[in-house]
Coordinates of C-alpha atoms and ligand atoms in Angstrom, one line a residue:
M1 CA 36.0 -21.3 -9.8
K2 CA 32.7 -21.7 -8.2
K3 CA 30.5 -24.3 -9.7
I4 CA 27.3 -22.9 -11.0
F5 CA 24.7 -25.1 -12.8
L6 CA 21.3 -24.6 -14.1
V7 CA 18.7 -26.5 -11.9
S8 CA 15.9 -26.0 -14.5
I9 CA 14.5 -23.7 -17.0
T10 CA 11.2 -25.3 -17.1
A11 CA 7.8 -24.1 -15.7
L12 CA 9.1 -24.0 -12.3
F13 CA 8.5 -20.4 -12.0
S14 CA 5.0 -19.8 -10.9
T15 CA 4.7 -16.1 -10.9
V16 CA 1.7 -14.8 -12.9
L17 CA 3.1 -12.7 -15.8
M18 CA 1.4 -9.3 -16.1
A19 CA 0.1 -7.6 -19.3
Q20 CA 3.1 -5.4 -20.3
S21 CA 2.5 -1.6 -20.2
F22 CA 6.1 -0.6 -20.4
M23 CA 9.5 -2.0 -20.7
M24 CA 11.7 -2.6 -17.7
N25 CA 14.5 -0.4 -16.8
P26 CA 15.0 2.3 -19.4
Y27 CA 18.0 3.5 -17.4
G28 CA 19.8 0.2 -18.3
R29 CA 19.2 0.5 -22.1
S30 CA 21.9 2.1 -24.3
D31 CA 19.2 2.7 -27.1
A32 CA 17.1 4.9 -24.7
Q33 CA 17.6 8.5 -25.4
L34 CA 16.2 11.2 -22.8
L35 CA 13.7 13.7 -24.0
N36 CA 14.2 16.1 -21.0
G37 CA 14.8 19.8 -21.2
K38 CA 12.6 22.8 -21.9
W39 CA 9.3 22.0 -23.3
N40 CA 6.7 24.5 -24.9
A41 CA 3.4 24.7 -22.9
I42 CA 0.0 26.1 -23.1
I43 CA -2.1 26.5 -20.0
D44 CA -5.8 25.4 -20.7
P45 CA -8.0 25.9 -17.7
Y46 CA -11.2 25.4 -19.7
S47 CA -10.1 22.2 -21.5
K48 CA -10.4 23.7 -24.9
G49 CA -7.5 22.3 -26.5
E50 CA -8.9 19.0 -27.7
Q51 CA -11.7 20.7 -29.5
A52 CA -9.3 23.4 -30.9
K53 CA -6.9 20.5 -31.9
Y54 CA -3.9 22.0 -30.2
Y55 CA -2.3 18.6 -30.7
Q56 CA -2.0 19.4 -34.4
N57 CA 0.2 22.4 -33.5
K58 CA -0.7 24.2 -36.7
K59 CA 0.8 27.5 -38.0
P60 CA -1.0 29.8 -40.5
Q61 CA -0.3 28.7 -44.1
S62 CA -2.4 31.3 -46.0
D63 CA -3.5 34.9 -45.5
K64 CA -6.7 33.8 -44.3
E65 CA -5.8 31.3 -41.6
F66 CA -5.2 31.9 -37.9
F67 CA -5.1 29.8 -34.8
E68 CA -6.0 30.9 -31.4
Y69 CA -3.2 29.1 -29.8
S70 CA 0.7 28.6 -30.5
F71 CA 3.3 26.6 -28.7
E72 CA 5.9 28.9 -29.9
N73 CA 7.1 32.1 -28.0
G74 CA 5.1 31.2 -24.9
L75 CA 5.5 29.3 -21.7
R76 CA 8.4 27.0 -21.2
L77 CA 8.4 24.3 -18.6
D78 CA 11.1 22.0 -17.5
V79 CA 10.7 18.3 -18.0
P80 CA 11.0 16.5 -15.7
G81 CA 9.4 18.6 -13.0
D82 CA 6.0 19.5 -11.9
F83 CA 4.4 22.5 -13.4
N84 CA 3.0 23.9 -10.2
S85 CA 6.2 25.0 -8.8
Q86 CA 7.6 26.5 -12.0
I87 CA 5.7 29.8 -12.2
P88 CA 3.8 31.6 -9.4
E89 CA 0.4 31.6 -11.2
L90 CA 0.5 27.8 -11.3
K91 CA 1.0 27.2 -7.6
Y92 CA -2.4 25.6 -7.1
Y93 CA -3.4 25.0 -10.6
E94 CA -5.5 21.9 -11.3
G95 CA -6.6 21.3 -14.9
D96 CA -5.1 20.8 -18.4
I97 CA -1.6 21.9 -19.5
W98 CA -0.4 21.0 -23.0
Y99 CA 3.2 20.2 -23.4
Q100 CA 5.0 20.2 -26.8
R101 CA 8.5 19.5 -28.1
Y102 CA 10.3 18.4 -31.3
F103 CA 12.9 15.5 -31.4
L104 CA 14.7 14.2 -34.3
A105 CA 14.5 10.5 -35.5
K106 CA 15.3 8.2 -38.4
K107 CA 12.6 6.0 -39.9
N108 CA 14.1 2.5 -39.7
N109 CA 12.2 -0.6 -40.4
D110 CA 14.6 -2.7 -38.5
K111 CA 13.7 -0.8 -35.3
R112 CA 10.8 -0.4 -33.1
A113 CA 10.3 3.0 -31.5
F114 CA 8.7 4.0 -28.2
I115 CA 8.1 7.1 -26.0
Y116 CA 8.4 6.2 -22.4
F117 CA 7.2 8.3 -19.6
A118 CA 8.6 7.4 -16.0
G119 CA 5.7 9.3 -14.5
V120 CA 3.1 11.9 -15.5
S121 CA 0.5 13.4 -13.1
Y122 CA -2.3 12.6 -13.3
K123 CA -3.7 11.8 -16.7
A124 CA -1.8 12.0 -19.9
D125 CA -3.0 12.0 -23.6
V126 CA -0.2 11.8 -26.1
W127 CA 0.0 12.7 -29.8
L128 CA 2.8 12.2 -32.1
N129 CA 2.8 14.3 -35.4
G130 CA -0.8 15.1 -34.9
E131 CA -2.1 11.5 -34.2
K132 CA -3.1 10.2 -30.9
V133 CA -0.9 7.5 -29.7
G134 CA -2.4 6.8 -26.2
T135 CA -3.7 7.6 -22.7
H136 CA -2.6 6.7 -19.3
E137 CA -4.2 7.4 -15.9
G138 CA -2.1 7.3 -12.6
G139 CA 0.5 9.9 -11.6
F140 CA 3.4 7.7 -10.2
T141 CA 4.0 4.9 -12.5
P142 CA 5.7 4.6 -15.9
F143 CA 3.9 3.9 -19.2
Q144 CA 5.1 3.8 -22.9
F145 CA 3.6 4.0 -26.4
E146 CA 4.9 2.2 -29.5
V147 CA 5.2 5.0 -32.0
G148 CA 7.0 3.4 -35.0
S149 CA 4.0 3.8 -37.4
F150 CA 3.7 7.6 -36.4
L151 CA 7.4 8.5 -36.8
K152 CA 8.7 10.8 -39.3
E153 CA 12.1 11.1 -40.9
G154 CA 13.6 14.1 -39.3
K155 CA 11.6 16.4 -37.0
N156 CA 8.9 14.8 -35.1
D157 CA 6.3 16.8 -33.0
L158 CA 5.4 15.3 -29.7
V159 CA 2.3 17.0 -27.9
I160 CA 1.0 15.8 -24.4
R161 CA -2.0 16.9 -22.5
V162 CA -1.4 16.6 -18.8
N163 CA -4.5 16.8 -16.3
N164 CA -4.0 16.9 -12.7
G165 CA -7.6 17.6 -11.6
R166 CA -9.2 15.8 -8.5
E167 CA -12.1 13.5 -9.4
K168 CA -14.1 11.1 -7.3
D169 CA -13.0 8.0 -9.2
R170 CA -9.4 8.9 -9.3
I171 CA -6.7 7.6 -7.0
P172 CA -6.2 9.6 -5.0
A173 CA -9.6 11.1 -4.9
M174 CA -10.9 14.5 -3.8
R175 CA -9.2 15.3 -0.6
F176 CA -5.7 14.2 0.8
D177 CA -3.0 15.5 2.8
W178 CA -0.5 16.6 0.4
W179 CA -0.2 18.8 -2.6
N180 CA -0.5 16.5 -5.6
Y181 CA 1.8 18.3 -8.2
G182 CA 0.8 17.9 -11.8
G183 CA 2.9 17.8 -14.9
I184 CA 5.5 15.6 -16.5
L185 CA 7.1 14.8 -13.2
R186 CA 9.7 12.4 -14.3
D187 CA 12.1 11.5 -17.1
V188 CA 10.8 10.9 -20.6
F189 CA 12.7 8.6 -23.1
F190 CA 12.6 8.0 -26.7
I191 CA 13.7 4.3 -27.1
E192 CA 14.6 2.4 -30.2
T193 CA 15.0 -1.2 -30.0
P194 CA 15.6 -3.9 -32.5
N195 CA 12.5 -5.9 -33.7
V196 CA 13.1 -8.5 -30.9
Y197 CA 14.0 -7.0 -27.5
I198 CA 14.0 -7.6 -23.9
S199 CA 10.8 -6.2 -22.5
D200 CA 10.8 -7.6 -19.0
Y201 CA 12.9 -9.7 -16.6
K202 CA 12.9 -10.9 -13.1
V203 CA 16.2 -11.9 -11.5
Q204 CA 16.0 -12.4 -7.7
L205 CA 16.7 -15.0 -5.0
K206 CA 14.1 -17.7 -5.0
K207 CA 11.6 -17.4 -2.0
S208 CA 13.3 -19.0 1.1
H209 CA 16.6 -20.1 -0.6
K210 CA 19.9 -18.6 -0.3
N211 CA 21.6 -19.9 -3.4
V212 CA 18.9 -20.3 -6.0
I213 CA 18.5 -17.3 -8.4
S214 CA 15.2 -17.5 -10.1
G215 CA 13.2 -15.3 -12.4
Y216 CA 12.3 -15.1 -16.1
V217 CA 12.9 -13.1 -19.2
Q218 CA 10.3 -12.0 -21.6
L219 CA 11.2 -10.8 -25.1
E220 CA 8.9 -8.7 -27.4
G221 CA 8.6 -9.5 -31.0
A222 CA 9.9 -13.0 -31.0
T223 CA 8.0 -15.7 -33.0
S224 CA 10.5 -18.5 -32.5
A225 CA 12.9 -19.8 -30.0
Q226 CA 15.8 -17.5 -29.0
Q227 CA 18.9 -17.5 -27.0
T228 CA 19.0 -15.0 -24.2
L229 CA 22.2 -14.4 -22.2
L230 CA 22.0 -13.7 -18.6
S231 CA 25.4 -12.6 -17.3
I232 CA 26.5 -11.9 -13.6
P233 CA 30.2 -11.8 -13.9
E234 CA 31.0 -11.6 -10.3
L235 CA 29.0 -14.7 -9.5
K236 CA 30.6 -16.3 -12.7
V237 CA 26.9 -16.7 -14.0
K238 CA 26.8 -16.8 -17.8
K239 CA 23.5 -18.6 -18.6
E240 CA 22.1 -19.3 -22.0
I241 CA 18.2 -19.1 -21.7
T242 CA 16.2 -20.5 -24.5
T243 CA 12.9 -18.6 -24.8
D244 CA 9.7 -20.1 -26.2
E245 CA 7.9 -18.9 -29.3
K246 CA 6.1 -16.2 -27.1
G247 CA 9.6 -14.8 -26.0
F248 CA 9.1 -16.4 -22.5
A249 CA 11.5 -18.4 -20.4
S250 CA 11.8 -19.0 -16.6
F251 CA 15.0 -20.2 -15.0
E252 CA 16.6 -21.2 -11.9
I253 CA 20.5 -21.0 -11.3
K254 CA 22.5 -22.2 -8.5
A255 CA 24.7 -19.5 -7.2
K256 CA 26.2 -18.2 -3.9
P257 CA 25.6 -14.5 -3.8
Q258 CA 26.8 -12.4 -0.9
L259 CA 23.2 -11.6 0.5
W260 CA 22.0 -7.9 0.4
S261 CA 21.3 -6.3 3.7
P262 CA 21.4 -2.8 5.3
N263 CA 24.9 -3.4 6.8
S264 CA 26.2 -4.8 3.4
P265 CA 24.1 -3.5 0.6
K266 CA 25.8 -5.8 -2.0
M267 CA 24.6 -5.5 -5.6
Y268 CA 25.9 -7.4 -8.7
A269 CA 26.2 -6.1 -12.1
T270 CA 23.9 -8.0 -14.3
T271 CA 23.2 -8.0 -18.0
L272 CA 20.7 -9.6 -20.2
S273 CA 21.2 -9.7 -23.8
V274 CA 19.3 -11.2 -27.0
Q275 CA 20.6 -10.7 -30.5
N276 CA 21.7 -6.9 -30.5
N277 CA 19.6 -6.0 -27.5
K278 CA 21.2 -5.6 -24.2
I279 CA 20.2 -4.3 -20.8
S280 CA 22.1 -3.8 -17.6
D281 CA 21.0 -3.5 -14.2
E282 CA 22.4 -3.8 -10.6
I283 CA 20.8 -6.5 -8.6
G284 CA 21.0 -7.5 -5.0
F285 CA 19.9 -10.8 -3.6
R286 CA 18.1 -11.3 -0.2
N287 CA 15.3 -13.1 1.4
I288 CA 12.5 -11.4 3.4
E289 CA 9.9 -13.6 5.4
V290 CA 7.8 -13.3 8.5
K291 CA 7.9 -16.0 11.1
G292 CA 5.4 -15.4 14.0
T293 CA 5.9 -11.8 14.9
E294 CA 9.3 -11.6 13.5
I295 CA 10.5 -10.2 10.2
L296 CA 13.4 -12.2 9.0
L297 CA 15.9 -10.7 6.6
N298 CA 18.1 -13.5 5.3
G299 CA 16.8 -15.6 8.2
N300 CA 17.8 -13.0 10.9
S301 CA 15.3 -11.0 12.8
V302 CA 15.3 -7.2 11.9
F303 CA 13.8 -4.1 13.5
L304 CA 12.7 -1.6 10.9
K305 CA 14.1 1.8 11.8
G306 CA 12.2 3.8 9.4
V307 CA 10.9 7.3 8.3
N308 CA 8.2 8.5 6.0
F309 CA 8.6 11.2 3.3
H310 CA 6.9 12.5 0.4
E311 CA 8.4 12.8 -3.1
E312 CA 9.2 16.5 -2.7
I313 CA 12.0 18.9 -2.1
P314 CA 10.6 21.3 0.4
Q315 CA 13.6 23.9 0.0
R316 CA 13.0 24.2 -3.7
L317 CA 9.0 23.7 -3.4
G318 CA 8.5 20.9 -5.9
R319 CA 8.5 17.4 -6.7
A320 CA 11.8 15.5 -6.4
Y321 CA 12.8 14.2 -9.8
S322 CA 16.6 13.6 -10.2
Q323 CA 19.4 11.7 -8.7
A324 CA 20.5 14.8 -6.9
D325 CA 17.2 15.0 -5.2
A326 CA 17.1 11.4 -4.3
A327 CA 20.7 12.0 -2.8
M328 CA 19.4 15.0 -0.7
I329 CA 16.4 13.1 0.7
L330 CA 18.4 9.9 1.6
E331 CA 21.3 11.7 3.1
E332 CA 18.8 12.9 5.6
V333 CA 17.2 9.5 6.0
M334 CA 20.5 8.0 6.6
A335 CA 21.5 10.8 9.2
L336 CA 18.6 9.7 11.2
G337 CA 20.0 6.0 11.5
C338 CA 17.3 4.5 9.4
N339 CA 17.5 1.1 7.5
F340 CA 14.1 1.5 6.3
I341 CA 11.8 4.0 4.5
R342 CA 8.1 4.3 3.8
T343 CA 7.8 6.2 0.4
A344 CA 4.5 7.8 1.1
H345 CA 1.9 7.6 -0.3
Y346 CA 2.8 6.4 -3.8
P347 CA 5.5 4.9 -5.9
Q348 CA 8.2 7.4 -6.0
N349 CA 10.6 7.8 -8.8
E350 CA 13.2 5.3 -9.6
H351 CA 16.1 7.3 -8.6
I352 CA 14.8 7.3 -5.1
V353 CA 14.1 3.6 -5.1
R354 CA 17.4 2.7 -6.7
L355 CA 19.7 4.9 -4.5
A356 CA 17.8 3.8 -1.4
E357 CA 18.5 0.2 -2.2
K358 CA 22.2 1.0 -2.8
K359 CA 22.3 2.7 0.6
G360 CA 20.9 -0.6 2.2
L361 CA 17.4 0.9 3.0
M362 CA 14.6 -1.7 3.1
I363 CA 11.6 0.0 1.5
W364 CA 7.9 -0.1 2.0
E365 CA 6.2 1.0 -1.2
E366 CA 2.6 1.7 -1.6
I367 CA -0.3 2.8 -4.0
P368 CA -2.1 6.1 -3.3
L369 CA -5.4 4.5 -2.1
W370 CA -5.5 7.2 0.8
Q371 CA -8.9 7.6 2.6
G372 CA -11.8 8.9 0.8
I373 CA -11.5 6.5 -2.1
G374 CA -14.7 5.6 -4.2
F375 CA -14.4 2.1 -3.5
K376 CA -18.2 1.5 -4.5
N377 CA -17.4 2.4 -8.1
P378 CA -16.0 -0.8 -9.9
V379 CA -13.6 1.4 -12.0
V380 CA -11.8 2.1 -8.9
L381 CA -10.8 -1.4 -8.5
D382 CA -9.5 -1.6 -12.1
K383 CA -7.5 1.6 -11.6
A384 CA -6.1 0.3 -8.2
T385 CA -5.3 -3.0 -9.8
N386 CA -3.4 -1.2 -12.7
M387 CA -1.5 0.9 -10.3
L388 CA -0.5 -2.1 -8.1
K389 CA 0.6 -4.1 -11.2
E390 CA 2.5 -1.1 -12.5
M391 CA 4.4 -0.6 -9.2
I392 CA 5.2 -4.3 -8.7
Y393 CA 6.2 -4.6 -12.4
R394 CA 8.5 -1.7 -12.2
D395 CA 10.4 -2.6 -9.0
K396 CA 10.3 -6.4 -8.8
N397 CA 14.0 -6.4 -9.2
R398 CA 14.7 -4.2 -6.3
A399 CA 16.1 -6.2 -3.3
G400 CA 15.5 -3.1 -1.2
I401 CA 11.8 -3.3 -1.5
I402 CA 10.5 -5.6 1.2
I403 CA 6.7 -4.7 1.4
W404 CA 4.1 -3.9 -1.1
S405 CA 1.4 -1.9 0.7
V406 CA -2.2 -1.7 -0.9
A407 CA -3.7 1.2 1.1
N408 CA -3.5 3.8 3.8
E409 CA -6.2 4.4 6.3
T410 CA -9.2 3.1 4.7
R411 CA -12.2 2.3 6.7
P412 CA -13.9 -1.2 6.6
N413 CA -17.0 -1.8 4.5
N414 CA -17.9 -4.6 2.1
Y415 CA -16.9 -2.5 -1.0
R416 CA -13.4 -1.6 0.5
D417 CA -13.0 -5.0 2.0
K418 CA -13.4 -6.7 -1.5
V419 CA -11.2 -4.1 -3.2
L420 CA -8.3 -4.6 -0.7
T421 CA -8.8 -8.4 -0.5
D422 CA -8.5 -8.5 -4.3
L423 CA -5.4 -6.3 -4.2
I424 CA -3.8 -8.5 -1.6
N425 CA -4.3 -11.5 -3.4
L426 CA -3.2 -10.0 -6.6
A427 CA 0.2 -8.8 -5.1
R428 CA 0.9 -12.1 -3.8
S429 CA 0.0 -13.8 -7.0
I430 CA 2.4 -11.6 -8.9
D431 CA 5.4 -11.6 -6.3
N432 CA 5.6 -14.3 -3.6
T433 CA 9.1 -12.9 -2.6
R434 CA 7.9 -9.9 -0.7
L435 CA 5.5 -9.1 2.1
V436 CA 2.1 -7.5 1.7
S437 CA 0.7 -4.9 4.1
A438 CA -1.5 -1.8 4.7
A439 CA -1.6 1.0 7.1
F440 CA -4.5 1.1 9.5
D441 CA -5.6 3.9 11.6
N442 CA -8.5 2.2 13.3
P443 CA -7.4 0.4 16.3
K444 CA -9.7 1.4 19.0
Y445 CA -8.7 2.2 22.6
D446 CA -10.7 0.3 25.3
P447 CA -10.6 2.4 28.5
E448 CA -11.7 -0.6 30.7
T449 CA -8.8 -2.5 29.8
S450 CA -6.4 0.4 28.7
T451 CA -5.9 -1.6 25.5
F452 CA -5.9 -0.9 21.9
N453 CA -7.7 -3.6 19.7
I454 CA -8.5 -3.6 16.1
K455 CA -11.7 -5.0 14.4
D456 CA -10.8 -5.1 10.6
D457 CA -11.0 -8.2 8.5
I458 CA -8.2 -6.8 6.2
S459 CA -5.9 -6.8 9.3
K460 CA -6.1 -10.4 9.4
I461 CA -4.8 -11.1 5.9
V462 CA -1.9 -8.9 5.6
D463 CA 1.6 -10.3 6.4
V464 CA 2.6 -7.3 8.4
I465 CA 0.3 -4.9 10.0
G466 CA 1.1 -1.1 9.7
V467 CA -0.6 1.2 12.3
N468 CA -0.8 5.0 12.1
K469 CA -1.6 6.5 15.6
Y470 CA -1.2 10.0 16.4
M471 CA -1.1 9.6 20.3
G472 CA -0.7 13.1 21.9
W473 CA -2.1 14.8 18.7
Y474 CA -5.3 13.6 17.2
M475 CA -5.8 11.4 20.2
P476 CA -5.1 12.9 23.7
W477 CA -3.3 10.5 26.1
P478 CA -6.1 8.6 27.9
I479 CA -3.7 7.6 30.7
D480 CA 0.0 7.7 31.3
P481 CA 1.9 6.4 28.2
S482 CA 3.6 3.7 30.0
K483 CA 0.2 2.2 30.9
V484 CA -1.3 2.1 27.4
K485 CA -1.4 -1.5 26.1
W486 CA -1.6 -2.9 22.6
N487 CA -3.4 -6.0 21.3
V488 CA -3.4 -5.5 17.7
A489 CA -2.7 -8.2 15.2
I490 CA -0.9 -9.9 18.1
D491 CA 0.3 -13.0 16.0
K492 CA 2.1 -11.0 13.2
P493 CA 4.7 -8.1 13.1
F494 CA 3.5 -4.6 13.9
I495 CA 5.1 -1.6 12.3
M496 CA 4.1 1.7 13.7
T497 CA 3.9 3.3 10.3
E498 CA 3.1 6.8 11.6
F499 CA 3.0 8.8 14.7
G500 CA 4.0 12.5 15.4
C501 CA 2.6 16.0 15.6
E502 CA 2.7 19.4 14.1
S503 CA 5.6 21.9 15.2
L504 CA 7.0 25.0 13.8
Y505 CA 10.8 25.1 13.6
G506 CA 12.3 27.4 16.0
Q507 CA 8.9 27.9 17.9
S508 CA 9.3 27.3 21.8
G509 CA 6.3 26.7 24.0
S510 CA 4.8 24.5 26.6
K511 CA 5.7 20.8 26.2
E512 CA 2.1 20.0 27.5
E513 CA 0.1 22.3 25.2
A514 CA -0.8 20.9 21.7
H515 CA -1.7 24.4 20.5
S516 CA 1.8 25.7 21.2
W517 CA 2.8 24.1 17.9
S518 CA 6.2 24.0 19.5
E519 CA 9.2 21.9 19.1
D520 CA 9.0 21.3 22.8
Y521 CA 5.6 19.7 22.5
Q522 CA 6.7 17.5 19.6
E523 CA 9.8 16.6 21.4
E524 CA 8.0 15.4 24.5
L525 CA 5.4 13.7 22.3
Y526 CA 8.0 11.7 20.6
R527 CA 9.4 10.8 24.2
K528 CA 6.0 9.6 25.3
N529 CA 5.4 7.6 22.2
L530 CA 8.7 5.8 22.5
I531 CA 7.7 4.8 26.1
M532 CA 4.4 3.5 24.9
F533 CA 6.2 1.5 22.1
K534 CA 7.7 -0.8 24.8
N535 CA 4.1 -2.2 25.5
I536 CA 3.6 -3.2 21.9
P537 CA 4.7 -6.9 22.0
N538 CA 4.8 -7.5 18.3
L539 CA 6.5 -4.1 17.4
R540 CA 8.9 -4.7 14.7
G541 CA 9.5 -1.2 13.4
T542 CA 8.6 2.4 13.6
S543 CA 8.4 5.0 10.9
P544 CA 7.5 8.6 12.3
W545 CA 5.4 10.9 10.4
V546 CA 7.3 12.5 8.6
L547 CA 10.9 13.3 7.6
F548 CA 10.4 16.9 6.1
D549 CA 7.5 19.5 6.5
F550 CA 5.6 19.2 3.2
R551 CA 3.1 21.2 1.2
S552 CA -0.4 20.5 1.8
P553 CA -3.4 22.7 1.1
Y554 CA -5.2 20.6 3.9
R555 CA -3.3 22.6 6.5
N556 CA -4.8 26.1 7.0
H557 CA -3.6 27.4 10.2
P558 CA -2.3 30.8 9.2
L559 CA 0.7 31.2 11.5
N560 CA 1.9 27.7 12.0
Q561 CA 0.9 26.0 8.9
N562 CA 0.0 28.3 5.9
G563 CA -0.2 25.3 3.6
W564 CA 2.2 23.2 5.1
N565 CA 2.1 20.0 7.1
R566 CA 4.5 20.9 9.9
K567 CA 5.0 17.2 11.2
G568 CA 8.4 17.1 9.8
L569 CA 11.5 16.1 11.9
V570 CA 13.2 18.5 9.6
S571 CA 11.7 21.9 8.7
D572 CA 10.9 23.0 5.1
K573 CA 14.3 24.7 5.2
G574 CA 16.2 21.6 6.2
Q575 CA 16.6 22.4 9.9
R576 CA 16.5 19.6 12.3
K577 CA 13.8 20.0 15.0
K578 CA 14.3 18.8 18.6
A579 CA 12.3 15.7 18.0
W580 CA 14.9 14.6 15.5
H581 CA 17.3 14.0 18.1
I582 CA 14.9 11.8 20.2
M583 CA 14.3 9.6 17.2
K584 CA 18.0 9.4 16.3
H585 CA 18.8 8.4 19.7
Y586 CA 16.0 5.8 19.9
Y587 CA 17.6 4.2 16.7
E588 CA 21.1 4.4 18.3
E589 CA 19.8 2.5 21.2
I590 CA 18.3 -0.1 19.1
D591 CA 21.5 -0.6 17.4
M592 CA 23.4 -0.9 20.7
I593 CA 20.9 -3.6 22.0
N594 CA 21.2 -5.6 18.8
T595 CA 25.1 -5.3 19.0
I596 CA 24.9 -6.6 22.6
K597 CA 22.6 -9.6 21.6
K598 CA 25.0 -10.6 19.1
Ligands
GCB1 C1 -2.1 10.4 8.3 C2 -1.9 10.3 7.0 C3 -0.8 11.3 6.4 C4 -1.1 12.6 6.9 C5 -0.9 12.6 8.5 C6 -1.1 13.8 9.2 O1 -2.6 9.6 9.0 O2 -1.6 8.9 6.5 O3 -1.0 11.1 5.0 O4 -0.3 13.4 6.3 O5 -1.9 11.6 8.9 O6 -0.3 14.7 9.2 O7 -2.2 14.0 9.7

């Protein structure tokens, strides 16, 4: 039997605890009941519903009464799922949609009750039995409301107004290159817990250690010390943790887990329990660090063989929301030979993140601070802060996540620099076990030296730099690709987080003419970029833009785009383009070189 002993459960743990806006891991709670299915819906383009009190869901009670709305016998929408792709009339709809459903519950004073939403885009107002229970802004992270005091014995009436409009102080803001589907995008749960329950926990390897599991547990509702049991049977960990009167305890435990890595994505069944509340998870243990220009996974240098994708199933036209959707996307990722994904441009659903981790994919996760953000407006910092906290809060137990990214292609100025600096510091203060990054499109080419350089203070404070550069597309090749040099963040790891070009599946044309929109041009562009990559001394990863063609009202060429971004390596119908094979071969070569090095 392995000898496991407790190092300390005192305040060794320095992580800043965040204000809790939702409980960890509804998928691992036996007391969580899904409220998925068909919901009634009302389309409300003039936002009339609040004034007309749709949330009261009234029906005429007398001869004189009538209401100019009804949730019955009208539109029915699937939850989870975006509303835009469910009926043709909603294809480009931006505005309010009201959702309603009933669910059965028991009034029980020994229990606490919550409605938990895994993701609603973009803003949600929630009423239960005619009473407002709360509001949440931000389309890609979970939130919950405690509803015990609103609950009725028997039939309960749940109403949600969802608004997916674009506004200047929203994130993302007015214009961006994807279709931002609206609706109750992800799972909805009704969760009943005991009065004292586990709201949050972190169980990960201690930074730079291979045999110390460290973390914390946070109970809700505790007013006195409690015994919480952390159990990882395969590691013979069975640890009693005593929480303080605020329900908190940090811990460190000696253990020798087999480390998680792409070649061996080992996960351990883990449970936490207090009194009659229990939560199960599967947890991997790994270290991720930067040393000079190397990214070290468990002390070994890794090259990130990546790809970007949106949370979208192009063949079905709509947001990805299920385990089956995650399997479809990630099967295509694995086929390309990847060990890394960038979940562009926002936290994608937990099914994707969890399955990616199981498949051994390292993950770059980011918040949707995408160009054109209203950095001047102080509320934007508050909103971004909240999104970053919620993202890290949700995924801090995922060994697969190695990088938190705070922004994509934002331009330097004092307002933006202040916001990004605050976010980077925040990410580090919440979680010191991962790397912090951002994607930059502003390295500039100097024709005199044939070299790319960057002038951006934010590039100096990230752990790893991500660069999006569309050589051969938005920027014509200034000279032969083999002669283009890079001198960008030369002291740290560099990931080419985006490169690529448009091409319509099946279209043949000149490999030298961008306007051929052909697979041939795309294939040649990939070849040339891979040649140029040899001149990036600190290159530690690549992530082409993008795995699948995706929907985007930004893209209006009538023949070749028609509302689609065509930079996919795979078409919207799932067919692989010629450039896919170039990338696949590149990743195979990297594997071969690594095998020889060993
Ligand atoms: C970018 C953006 C990405 C776009 C892409 C493009 O730089 O980060 O969101 O979709 O370029 O296709 O232009």
